[in-house]
Amino acid sequence: MSTCVTCSRPLRFQRRYVFESDAFRRIYKGREVYRCEACNLSQVDTARVDDAALTGYYREDYRNVGSAGQLTEATQHWYAKRAEALAGLVAEHGPPDIAAIFEVGAGYGHNLRALGELYPAATLETDEVSGDANAGRDGAIGRGELGTGKHDVVILSHVLEHFTDPVGLLERVAQSLRPGGVAIIEVPNDIDGIERLNGPDEPHLTFFEQPTLRALLERVPLETRALFAAGPDYTVSDTRRALRQAVRAVLYRVPVLSGVLRRRAARNVAALPEFAGENPRGVFLRAVLRKS
Ligand SMILES: [Zn+2]
């Protein structure tokens, strides 16, 4: 049994872990979510996570399981709006002379492309990107690694909650930043009872709320400049909603209907207010960290 990923204190059973695939059952061999006795962070038993299998999962299975990371018109809108908001945070808190931007796990590249538009002279790098993020852009997004002290900006968008050692990851981010550089973090806001943002728990290993994220950030050699909830309102789960979602999941399997549903979802996302700014009922938690 592991101890807390933030403060190394003992964990207590909180609830069952909700899996979506057999692939992830082979990665997380526990079946529970625990809460830290001291800092309250919800998390899996990381001693029972197979690190090698986890790496393989992100390489091969992640975007094929359920709705995780699939690129539809609705998710395109969603990612683009989120990228705009994160780029806005960089403009507000970052150093004036931004030359090197790094994103850990860049997804389809939306965040880096939004930053590239704000800072056309800056280099854009990531350790991992899906699909053809550079399509039509002359290979603007390059490959790189953390930990060189050269980056003005490091982005971790929905990344922290996938790591068995989030403090270790943030220490590497700190090493990677030059003095005055900023790290922008976004994770799901996992308020108790909230409708799960990605359906089931999988593939998240930690479940942050504002106080538990703050406690983790205090362990890292970076100054927390901002920490707030943002994005569209979360909805608290209830039985009727769960039933509706189950019905929708079935309808999505019908080819003719799935096109209609996807177009409607895209319109709904397009109609959402901007993702920037604070919203205490927002589905995201955002943090800005600065290296002094
Ligand atoms: Zn703890």
Coordinates of N, CA, C and O and ligand atoms in Angstrom, one line a residue, residues 4 6-7 36 39-40, ligand 1:
C4 N 0.5 8.9 0.6 CA 0.0 10.0 -0.3 C 1.1 10.5 -1.2 O 2.2 10.7 -0.8
T6 N 1.4 13.4 -2.3 CA 1.8 14.7 -1.9 C 2.6 14.7 -0.7 O 3.7 15.2 -0.6
C7 N 2.1 14.1 0.4 CA 2.7 14.3 1.7 C 3.2 13.0 2.4 O 3.6 13.1 3.5
C36 N -6.1 10.9 1.4 CA -5.0 11.0 2.3 C -5.6 11.6 3.7 O -6.4 12.5 3.7
C39 N -3.6 15.5 4.0 CA -3.9 16.6 3.0 C -5.2 16.4 2.3 O -5.7 17.3 1.6
N40 N -5.9 15.2 2.4 CA -7.2 15.0 1.9 C -7.2 14.7 0.4 O -8.3 14.5 -0.2
Ligands
ZN1 ZN -1.5 13.9 1.6

